[in-house]
Coordinates of C-alpha atoms in Angstrom, one line a residue:
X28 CA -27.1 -18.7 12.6
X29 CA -26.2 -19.4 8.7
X30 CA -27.2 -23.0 7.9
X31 CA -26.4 -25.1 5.5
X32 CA -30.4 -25.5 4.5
X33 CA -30.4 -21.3 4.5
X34 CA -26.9 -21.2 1.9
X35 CA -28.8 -24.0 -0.5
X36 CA -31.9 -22.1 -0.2
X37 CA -30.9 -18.6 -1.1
X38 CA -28.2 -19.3 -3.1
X39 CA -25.9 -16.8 -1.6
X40 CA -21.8 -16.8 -1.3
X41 CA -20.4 -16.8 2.1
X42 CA -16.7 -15.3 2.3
X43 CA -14.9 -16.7 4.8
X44 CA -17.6 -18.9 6.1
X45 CA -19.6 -15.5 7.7
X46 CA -23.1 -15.3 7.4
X47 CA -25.5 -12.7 6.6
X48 CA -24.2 -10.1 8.9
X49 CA -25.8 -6.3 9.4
X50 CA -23.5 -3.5 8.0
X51 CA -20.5 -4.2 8.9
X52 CA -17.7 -2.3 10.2
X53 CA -17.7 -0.2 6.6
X54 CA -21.2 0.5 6.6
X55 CA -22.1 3.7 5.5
X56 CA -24.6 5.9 4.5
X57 CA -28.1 5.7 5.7
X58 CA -32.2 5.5 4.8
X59 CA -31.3 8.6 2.7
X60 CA -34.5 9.9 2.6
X61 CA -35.6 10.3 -0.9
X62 CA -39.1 10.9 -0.5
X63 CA -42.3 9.1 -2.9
X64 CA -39.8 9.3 -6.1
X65 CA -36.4 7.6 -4.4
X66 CA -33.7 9.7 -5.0
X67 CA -34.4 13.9 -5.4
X68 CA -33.9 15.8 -8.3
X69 CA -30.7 17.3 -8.2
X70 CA -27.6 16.4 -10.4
X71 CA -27.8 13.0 -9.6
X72 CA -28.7 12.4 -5.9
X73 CA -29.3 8.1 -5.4
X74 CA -30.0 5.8 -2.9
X75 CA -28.6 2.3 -2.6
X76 CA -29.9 -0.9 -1.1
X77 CA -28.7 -3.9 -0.8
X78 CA -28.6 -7.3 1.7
X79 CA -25.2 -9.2 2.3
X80 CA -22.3 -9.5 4.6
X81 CA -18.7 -7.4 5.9
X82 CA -17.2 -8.5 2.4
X83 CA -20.1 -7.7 0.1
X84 CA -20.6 -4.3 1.7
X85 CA -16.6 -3.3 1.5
X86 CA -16.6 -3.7 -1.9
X87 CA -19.8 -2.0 -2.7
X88 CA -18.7 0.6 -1.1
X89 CA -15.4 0.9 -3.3
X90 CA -17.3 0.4 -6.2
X91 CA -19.1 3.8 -5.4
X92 CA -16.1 5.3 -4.2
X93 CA -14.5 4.2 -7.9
X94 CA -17.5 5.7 -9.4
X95 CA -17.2 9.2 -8.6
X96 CA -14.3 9.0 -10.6
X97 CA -16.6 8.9 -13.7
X98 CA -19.8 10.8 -12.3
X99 CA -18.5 13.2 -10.1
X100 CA -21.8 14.9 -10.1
X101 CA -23.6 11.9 -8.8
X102 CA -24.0 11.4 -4.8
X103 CA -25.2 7.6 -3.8
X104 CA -26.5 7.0 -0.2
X105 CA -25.5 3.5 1.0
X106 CA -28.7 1.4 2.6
X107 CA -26.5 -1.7 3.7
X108 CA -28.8 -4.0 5.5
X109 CA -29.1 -8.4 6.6
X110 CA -31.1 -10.6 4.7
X111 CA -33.4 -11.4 7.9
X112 CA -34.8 -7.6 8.0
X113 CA -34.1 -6.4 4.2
X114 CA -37.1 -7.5 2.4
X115 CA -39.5 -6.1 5.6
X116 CA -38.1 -2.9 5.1
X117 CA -37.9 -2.6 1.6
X118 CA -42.2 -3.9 1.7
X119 CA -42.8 -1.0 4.0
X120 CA -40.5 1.5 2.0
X121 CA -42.5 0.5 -1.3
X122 CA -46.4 0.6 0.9
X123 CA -44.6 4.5 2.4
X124 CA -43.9 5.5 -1.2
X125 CA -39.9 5.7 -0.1
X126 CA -38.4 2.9 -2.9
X127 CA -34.6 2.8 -3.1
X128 CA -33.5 4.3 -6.7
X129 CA -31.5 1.0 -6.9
X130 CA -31.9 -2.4 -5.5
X131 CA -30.4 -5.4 -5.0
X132 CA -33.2 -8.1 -5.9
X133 CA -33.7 -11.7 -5.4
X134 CA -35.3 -14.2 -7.7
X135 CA -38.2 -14.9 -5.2
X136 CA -39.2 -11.3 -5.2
X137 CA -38.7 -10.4 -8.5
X138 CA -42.2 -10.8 -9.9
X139 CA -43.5 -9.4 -6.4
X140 CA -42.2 -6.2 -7.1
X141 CA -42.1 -6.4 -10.8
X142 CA -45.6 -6.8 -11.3
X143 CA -46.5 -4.4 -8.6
X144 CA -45.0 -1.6 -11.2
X145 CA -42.2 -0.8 -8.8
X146 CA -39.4 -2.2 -10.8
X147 CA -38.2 -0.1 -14.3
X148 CA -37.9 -2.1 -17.4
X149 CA -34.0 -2.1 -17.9
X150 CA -34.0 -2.9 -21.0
X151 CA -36.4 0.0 -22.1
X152 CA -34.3 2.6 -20.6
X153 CA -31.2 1.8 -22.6
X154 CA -29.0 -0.7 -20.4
X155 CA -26.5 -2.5 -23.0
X156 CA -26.8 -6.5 -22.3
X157 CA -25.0 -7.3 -25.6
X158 CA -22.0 -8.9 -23.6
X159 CA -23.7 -10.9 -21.8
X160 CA -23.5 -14.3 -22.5
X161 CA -26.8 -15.9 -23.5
X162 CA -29.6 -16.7 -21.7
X163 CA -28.4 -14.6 -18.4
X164 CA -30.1 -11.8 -19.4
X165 CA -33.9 -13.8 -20.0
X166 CA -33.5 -14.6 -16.2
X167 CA -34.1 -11.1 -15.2
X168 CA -37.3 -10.8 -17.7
X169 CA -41.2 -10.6 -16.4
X170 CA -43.9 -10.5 -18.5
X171 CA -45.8 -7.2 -19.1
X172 CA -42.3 -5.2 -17.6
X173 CA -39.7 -6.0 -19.6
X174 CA -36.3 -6.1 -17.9
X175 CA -37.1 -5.5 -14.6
X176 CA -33.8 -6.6 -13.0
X177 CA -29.8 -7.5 -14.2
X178 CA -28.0 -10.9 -13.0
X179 CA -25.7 -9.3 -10.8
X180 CA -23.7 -12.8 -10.7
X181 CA -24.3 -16.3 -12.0
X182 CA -25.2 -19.4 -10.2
X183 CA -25.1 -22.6 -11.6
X184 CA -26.1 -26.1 -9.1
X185 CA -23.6 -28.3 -8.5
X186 CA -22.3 -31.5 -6.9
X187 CA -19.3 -31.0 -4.5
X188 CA -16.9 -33.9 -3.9
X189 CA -14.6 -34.0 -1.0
X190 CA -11.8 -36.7 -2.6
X191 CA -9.7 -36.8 0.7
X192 CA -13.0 -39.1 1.6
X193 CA -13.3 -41.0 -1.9
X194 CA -9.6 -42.3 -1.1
X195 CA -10.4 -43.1 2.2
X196 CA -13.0 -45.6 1.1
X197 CA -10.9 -46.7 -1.9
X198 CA -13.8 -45.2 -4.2
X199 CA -13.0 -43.6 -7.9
X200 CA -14.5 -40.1 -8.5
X201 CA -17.2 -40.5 -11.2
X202 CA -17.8 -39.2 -14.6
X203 CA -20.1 -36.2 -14.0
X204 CA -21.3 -36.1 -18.2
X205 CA -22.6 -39.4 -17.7
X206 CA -23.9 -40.5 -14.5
X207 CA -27.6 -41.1 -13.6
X208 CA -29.0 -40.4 -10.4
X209 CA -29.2 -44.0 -9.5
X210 CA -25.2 -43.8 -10.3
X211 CA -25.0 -41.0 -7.5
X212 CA -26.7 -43.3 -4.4
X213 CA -24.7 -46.6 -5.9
X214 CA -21.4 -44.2 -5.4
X215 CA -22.5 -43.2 -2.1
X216 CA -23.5 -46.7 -1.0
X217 CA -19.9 -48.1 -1.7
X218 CA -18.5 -45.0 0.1
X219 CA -20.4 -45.6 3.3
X220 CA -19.8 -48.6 3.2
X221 CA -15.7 -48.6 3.3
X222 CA -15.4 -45.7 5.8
X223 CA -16.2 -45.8 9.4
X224 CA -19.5 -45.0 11.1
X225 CA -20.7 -41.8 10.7
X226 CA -19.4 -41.2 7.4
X227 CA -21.1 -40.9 4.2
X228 CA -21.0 -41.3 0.9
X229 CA -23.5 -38.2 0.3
X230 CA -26.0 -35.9 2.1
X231 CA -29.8 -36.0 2.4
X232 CA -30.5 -34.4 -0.8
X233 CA -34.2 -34.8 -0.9
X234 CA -35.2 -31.6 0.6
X235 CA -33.0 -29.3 -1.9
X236 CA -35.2 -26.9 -3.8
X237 CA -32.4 -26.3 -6.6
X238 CA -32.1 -30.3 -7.0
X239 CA -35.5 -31.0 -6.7
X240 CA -36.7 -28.2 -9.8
X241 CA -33.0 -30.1 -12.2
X242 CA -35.1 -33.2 -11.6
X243 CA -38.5 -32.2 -12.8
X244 CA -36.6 -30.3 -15.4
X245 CA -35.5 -33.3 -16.6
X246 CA -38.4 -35.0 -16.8
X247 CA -39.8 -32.5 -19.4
X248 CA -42.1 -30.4 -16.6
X249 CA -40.7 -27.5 -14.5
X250 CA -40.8 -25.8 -10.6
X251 CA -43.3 -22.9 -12.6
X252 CA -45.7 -23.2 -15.3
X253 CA -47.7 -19.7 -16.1
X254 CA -47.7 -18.8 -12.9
X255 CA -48.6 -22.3 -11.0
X256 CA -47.1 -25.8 -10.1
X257 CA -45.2 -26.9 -13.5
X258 CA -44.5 -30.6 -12.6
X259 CA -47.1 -33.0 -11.7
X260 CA -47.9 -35.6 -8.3
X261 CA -46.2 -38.5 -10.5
X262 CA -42.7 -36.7 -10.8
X263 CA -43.0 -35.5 -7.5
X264 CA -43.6 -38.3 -5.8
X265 CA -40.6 -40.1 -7.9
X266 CA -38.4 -37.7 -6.1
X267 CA -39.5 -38.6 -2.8
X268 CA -38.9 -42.2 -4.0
X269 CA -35.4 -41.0 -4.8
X270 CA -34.9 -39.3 -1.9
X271 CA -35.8 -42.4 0.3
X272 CA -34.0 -44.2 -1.4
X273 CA -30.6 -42.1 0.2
X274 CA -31.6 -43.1 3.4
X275 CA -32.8 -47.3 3.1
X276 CA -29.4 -47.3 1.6
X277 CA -27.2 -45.8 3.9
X278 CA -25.6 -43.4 0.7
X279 CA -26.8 -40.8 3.4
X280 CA -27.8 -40.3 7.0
X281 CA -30.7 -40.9 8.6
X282 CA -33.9 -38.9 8.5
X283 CA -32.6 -37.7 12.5
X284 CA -28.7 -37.2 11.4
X285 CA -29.8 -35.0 8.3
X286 CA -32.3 -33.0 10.1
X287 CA -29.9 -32.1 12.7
X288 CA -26.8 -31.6 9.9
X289 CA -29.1 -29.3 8.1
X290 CA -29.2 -27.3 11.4
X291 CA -25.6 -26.5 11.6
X292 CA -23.4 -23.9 10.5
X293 CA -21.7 -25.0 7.2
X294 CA -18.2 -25.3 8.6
X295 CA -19.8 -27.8 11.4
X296 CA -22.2 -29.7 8.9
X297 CA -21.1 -33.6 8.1
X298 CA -19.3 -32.6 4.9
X299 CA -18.2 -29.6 6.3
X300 CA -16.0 -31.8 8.7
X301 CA -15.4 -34.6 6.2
X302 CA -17.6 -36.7 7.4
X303 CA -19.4 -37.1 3.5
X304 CA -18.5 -37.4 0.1
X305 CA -20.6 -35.7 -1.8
X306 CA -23.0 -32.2 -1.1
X307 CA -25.1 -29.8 -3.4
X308 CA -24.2 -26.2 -4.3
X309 CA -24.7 -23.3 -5.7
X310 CA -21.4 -22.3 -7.7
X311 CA -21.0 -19.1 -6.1
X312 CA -21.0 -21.0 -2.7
X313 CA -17.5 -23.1 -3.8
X314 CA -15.1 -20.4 -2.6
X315 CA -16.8 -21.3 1.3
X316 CA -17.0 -24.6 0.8
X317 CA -13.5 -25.2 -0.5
X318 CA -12.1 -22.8 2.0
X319 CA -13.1 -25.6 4.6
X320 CA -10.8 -28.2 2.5
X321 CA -7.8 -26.5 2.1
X322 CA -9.2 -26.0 -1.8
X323 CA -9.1 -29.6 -2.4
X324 CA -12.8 -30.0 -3.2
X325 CA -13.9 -31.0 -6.7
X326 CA -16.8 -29.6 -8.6
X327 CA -19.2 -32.2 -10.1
X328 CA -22.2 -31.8 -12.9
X329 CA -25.4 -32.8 -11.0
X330 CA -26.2 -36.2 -12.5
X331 CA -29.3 -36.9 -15.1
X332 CA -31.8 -39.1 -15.7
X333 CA -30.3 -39.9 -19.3
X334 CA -26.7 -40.5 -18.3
X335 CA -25.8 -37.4 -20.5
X336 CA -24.6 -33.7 -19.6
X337 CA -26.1 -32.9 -22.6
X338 CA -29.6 -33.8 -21.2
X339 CA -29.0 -32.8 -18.0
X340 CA -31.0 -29.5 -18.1
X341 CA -28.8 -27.1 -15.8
X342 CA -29.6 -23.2 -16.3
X343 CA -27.9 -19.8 -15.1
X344 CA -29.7 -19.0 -12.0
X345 CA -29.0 -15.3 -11.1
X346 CA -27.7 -15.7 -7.4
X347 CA -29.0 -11.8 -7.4
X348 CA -30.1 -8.6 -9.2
X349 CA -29.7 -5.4 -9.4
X350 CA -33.0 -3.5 -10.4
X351 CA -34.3 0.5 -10.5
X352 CA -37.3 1.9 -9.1
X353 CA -40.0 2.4 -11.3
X354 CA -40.4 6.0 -9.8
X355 CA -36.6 6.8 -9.2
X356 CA -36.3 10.7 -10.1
X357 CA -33.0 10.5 -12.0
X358 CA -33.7 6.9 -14.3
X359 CA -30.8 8.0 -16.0
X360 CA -28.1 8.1 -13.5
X361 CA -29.9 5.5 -11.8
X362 CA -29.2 3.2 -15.1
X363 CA -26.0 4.4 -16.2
X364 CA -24.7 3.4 -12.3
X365 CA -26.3 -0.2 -13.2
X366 CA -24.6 0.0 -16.3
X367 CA -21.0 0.7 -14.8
X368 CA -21.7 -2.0 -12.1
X369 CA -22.4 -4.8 -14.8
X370 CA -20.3 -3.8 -17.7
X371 CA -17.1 -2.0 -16.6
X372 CA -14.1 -4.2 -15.7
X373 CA -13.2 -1.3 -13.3
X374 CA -16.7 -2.3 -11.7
X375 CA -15.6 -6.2 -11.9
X376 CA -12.0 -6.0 -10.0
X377 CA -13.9 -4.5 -7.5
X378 CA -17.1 -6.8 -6.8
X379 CA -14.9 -9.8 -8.4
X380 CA -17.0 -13.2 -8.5
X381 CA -18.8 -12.2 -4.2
X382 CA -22.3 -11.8 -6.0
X383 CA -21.6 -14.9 -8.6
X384 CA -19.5 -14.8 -11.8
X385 CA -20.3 -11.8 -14.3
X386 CA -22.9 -12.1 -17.0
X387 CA -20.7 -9.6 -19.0
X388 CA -18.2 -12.1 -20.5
X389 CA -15.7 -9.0 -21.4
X390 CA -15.8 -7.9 -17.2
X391 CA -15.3 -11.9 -16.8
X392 CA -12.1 -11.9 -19.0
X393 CA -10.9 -8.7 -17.4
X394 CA -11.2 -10.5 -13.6
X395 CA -10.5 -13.9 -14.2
X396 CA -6.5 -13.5 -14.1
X397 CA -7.0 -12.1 -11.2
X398 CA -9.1 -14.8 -9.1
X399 CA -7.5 -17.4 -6.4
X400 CA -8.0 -20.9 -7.5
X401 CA -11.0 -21.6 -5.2
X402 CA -12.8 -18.8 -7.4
X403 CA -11.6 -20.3 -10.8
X404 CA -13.2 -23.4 -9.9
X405 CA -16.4 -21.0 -9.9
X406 CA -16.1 -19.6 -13.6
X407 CA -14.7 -22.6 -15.1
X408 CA -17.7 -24.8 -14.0
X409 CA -20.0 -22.2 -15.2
X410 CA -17.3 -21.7 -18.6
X411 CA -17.9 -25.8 -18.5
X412 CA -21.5 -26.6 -18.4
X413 CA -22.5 -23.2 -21.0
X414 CA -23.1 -24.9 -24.1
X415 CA -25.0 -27.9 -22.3
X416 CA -27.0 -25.4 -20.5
X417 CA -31.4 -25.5 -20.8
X418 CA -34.2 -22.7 -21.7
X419 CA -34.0 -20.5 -18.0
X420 CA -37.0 -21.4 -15.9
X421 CA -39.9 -19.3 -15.3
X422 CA -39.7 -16.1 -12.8
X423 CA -40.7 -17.1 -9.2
X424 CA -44.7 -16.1 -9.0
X425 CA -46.0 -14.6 -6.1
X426 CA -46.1 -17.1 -3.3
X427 CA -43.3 -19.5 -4.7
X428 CA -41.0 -18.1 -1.7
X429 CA -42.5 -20.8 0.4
X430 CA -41.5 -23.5 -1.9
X431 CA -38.6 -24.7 0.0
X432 CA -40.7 -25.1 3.5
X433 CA -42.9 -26.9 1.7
X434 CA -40.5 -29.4 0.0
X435 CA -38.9 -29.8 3.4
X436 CA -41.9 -30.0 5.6
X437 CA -42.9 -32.7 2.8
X438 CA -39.8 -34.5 2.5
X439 CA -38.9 -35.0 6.5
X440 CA -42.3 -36.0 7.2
X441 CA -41.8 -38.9 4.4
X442 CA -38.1 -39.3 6.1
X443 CA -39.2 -39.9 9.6
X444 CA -42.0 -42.4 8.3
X445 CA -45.3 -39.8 8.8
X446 CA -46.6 -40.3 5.5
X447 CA -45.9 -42.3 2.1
X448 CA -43.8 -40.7 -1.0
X449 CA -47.4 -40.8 -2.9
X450 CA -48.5 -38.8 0.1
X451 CA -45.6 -36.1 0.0
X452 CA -45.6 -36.0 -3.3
X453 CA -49.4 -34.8 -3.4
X454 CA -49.0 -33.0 -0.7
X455 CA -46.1 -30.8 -2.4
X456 CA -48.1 -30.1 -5.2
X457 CA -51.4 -29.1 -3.5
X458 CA -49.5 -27.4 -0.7
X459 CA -47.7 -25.3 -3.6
X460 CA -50.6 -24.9 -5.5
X461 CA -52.1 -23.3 -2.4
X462 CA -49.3 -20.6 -1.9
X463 CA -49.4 -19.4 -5.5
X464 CA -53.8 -19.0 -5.3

C-alpha cells in the first residue's frame, strides 16, 4: 500500500490518489534487449526505463508516440516498471552489462550510479539547460561526472493547510513569510484545542526527512557535507526537542496515533479525512492532496527559524531525473530524445506538471494555460518561493537512502519515551554516519 510516510519520503505525485502501480493497462514494450552497450547500433534503436503509475506511463507513452513525429528513424522500447522492483532490476541490468539507454533516476541513486561511471555527463554531450531556471540544473550535478542527470520536474516542501478545519476552530491562517517554527505548534495548539477530539491542529512532523534537512539548513549546517553527516548532534537533537514538543502539546497526535496515521493510505490518513490542520508536502504531491478537499487546500511556506521567507532556506529538489547510460550505443539520439523531453512544449502538454513542474521555464509558459487549478497551485508556489530560494544541497552519497529509517526509527523511539532527544539526536548522527562508511 502507498502511505503517507512512502509519498513524503520519495517525493513522488500520486494522480488520483493511486499508488505506485506496475505497467498499467498501457504498458508497452519490454526488457528490449540491448545487449552490454543499451540500445544497438542501428538508426537509432533505444530503450526506456522508467518507475511510476497508470498516469505517468500513458503519457510517456504519447510522448514517444509524439516523437516519431520528429525522429522517425528512432525506435524506443518502453521498460515501464513499480518503484518496489525498479531499482533491483536496473542494479542487476547495470552488474549483467544490460543498462537502459535512458533512465528515469532518483536523487538517492544518483551518485550510486553516477560515480560507478554508468551515468553520461549531460552536459558534455551537448544537452541545452539555458532555459532552465537557475539552480535546477546544479541539482543534477556530481562531482568527477559532470551532468549526470536532468530534473525531470521540480519539487519544492511545503506546508498544506486544510482551512475548512482553521474555521471550524475559529483559527486565522498564518503568515507563511514570517512565521517561526514555534509559531507553527502555537497555531496548532489553539486549533486542537477549539475542535473536538481527535482533531488536530498539525501532524507529527518529526520524522519528515524533507523537514528535518530545511531545519538543519537553517541553522547554517546541511543533511550532506562531502560525502558524510553535514549537521551536527546539537541541531539534531533540537529537532527532536521540536518534534516533542508537537506531541506534550497536543498541536499533534500522540506518538501511537501518528505511528498508525503514518501507516495509512493518504486519502485515509488524519488530514486526509479532515481530521488536521496542517501536513507537509512535496509540491508535486498538491494535485493528490487537494483532490481529497474538493481543491480547497492552501499551500503554506514551511516556517523558519528567523521569522523571514527570505531566511528560510527552501531549494528545488528534483522530484526525478532523466539520465543516459554511460555506454548507450547511440549517445546522440539518446540525448537529443532527453532534449525533446525537457525542452519541447510539444514534450510538456504531454507529461504536463505528473513528474513536478518543468525546469525549462519556456515548456512552463507553454503548459501553464493549460493546467486545472489544483496544478496552478503547484507552479505558482514554486513561481512564489524562486527568488527566496537557497544554494541546492549536496547529491545523496552512497548509503544516504537509509536516512529516512533512521530519522524515523530515531524519532518514534524518542516519541514512545525509549530514549531522550540527546539520545536520538546522537543516535541519528552516528547511525547515519555509519550508512555512508
Amino acid at each position: 500500500m502507498f502511505t503517507r510516510r512512502s509519498a513524503l519520503a520519495l517525493g513522488i505525485t500520486v494522480p488520483g490518489l493511486v499508488g505506485l502501480a506496475a505497467c498499467g493497462p498501457n504498458a508497452s514494450g519490454g526488457s528490449g534487449g540491448g545487449g552490454s552497450d543499451g540500445g544497438s547500433a542501428d538508426a537509432g534503436s533505444l530503450r526506456l526505463a522508467w518507475w511510476g503509475n497508470p498516469t505517468r506511463n500513458e503519457n510517456t507513452e504519447n510522448v514517444v508516440e509524439a516523437y516519431k513525429e520528429v525522429a522517425p528513424d528512432v525506435t524506443i522500447s518502453l521498460e515501464p516498471g513499480e518503484w518496489s522492483g525498479y531499482w533491483d532490476k536496473l542494479a542487476t541490468q547495470t552488474a549483467g552489462g544490460d543498462f537502459p539507454d535512458i533512465v528515469q533516476m532518483d536523487e538517492k541513486y544518483l551518485a550510486e550510479y553516477g560515480q560507478r561511471g554508468a551515468l553520461l555527463d549531460l552536459a558534455g554531450a551537448g544537452l541545452d539547460t539555458s532555459e532552465f531556471v537557475e539552480g535546477s540544473v546544479a541539482v543534477g550535478e556530481l562531482p568527477d561526472v559532470g551532468l549526470a542527470a536532468i530534473t525531470a520536474g521540480l519539487n519544492a516542501f511545503t506546508v498544506l493547510a486544510n482551512p475548512a478545519v482553521f474555521e471550524e476552530a475559529g483559527v486565522e491562517m498564518p503568515d507563511d513569510t514570517t512565521w517561526t517554527w514555534d509559531d507553527l505548534i502555537d497555531l496548532a495548539t489553539q486549533i486542537s484545542e477549539a475542535t473536538p477530539d481527535g482533531t488536530y491542529g498539525m501532524t507529527q512532523m518529526g520524522t519528515v526527512q524533507g523537514l528535518f534537512q530545511l531545519w538543519a539548513r537553517q541553522a547554517g549546517q546541511d543533511q550532506y557535507k562531502d560525502g558524510a553527516a553535514g549537521f551536527d548532534a546539537a541541531t539534531a537533537t533540537e529537532w527532536f526537542e521540536w518534534s516533542k514538543k508537537i506531541q506534550d502539546s497536543g498541536a499533534g497526535p500522540n506518538a501511537s496515533v501518528s505511528v498508525e496515521d503514518s501507516s495509512q493510505s493518504m486519502d485515509q490518513s488524519l488530514f486526509g479525512t479532515g481530521k488536521i490542520a496542517m501536513t507537509v508536502a512535496w509540491s508535486n504531491q498538491v494535485v493528490a492532496h487537494d483532490a481529497m478537499h474538493d481543491g480547497t487546500l492552501v499551500v503554506l511556506r514551511p516556517p523558519s527559524q528567523a521569522g523571514s521567507a527570505a531566511d528560510a532556506k527552501l531549494w528545488y529538489k528534483a522530484s526525478m531525473y532523466w539520465a543516459v547510460s554511460a555506454k548507450t550505443a547511440n549517445p546522440e539520439a539518446a540525448v537529443a530524445f532527453v532534449d525533446f523531453l525537457v525542452n519541447t512544449p510539444e514534450a510538456g502538454k504531454i507529461l504536463s506538471v505528473e513528474r513536478g513542474v518543468p525546469g525549462n521555464l519556456a515548456v512552463r509558459e507553454a503548459i501553464v494555460g493549460d493546467l486545472d487549478a489544483s496544478n496552478k497551485k503547484a507552479v505558482d508556489f514554486l513561481d512564489m518561493i524562486e527568488a527566496e530560494l537557497g544554494a541546492p544541497p549536496e547529491i545523496t552519497p552512497q548509503g544516504g537512502g537509509e536516512f529516512e529509517s533512521i530519522l524515523t526509527r530515531a524519532g518514534e523511539d524518542m516519541l514512545f519515551g525509549n530514549i531522550s532527544t540527546a539520545d536520538a539526536g546522537q543516535r541519528l548522527l552516528d547511525e547515519l554516519n555509519s550508512a555512508l562508511s
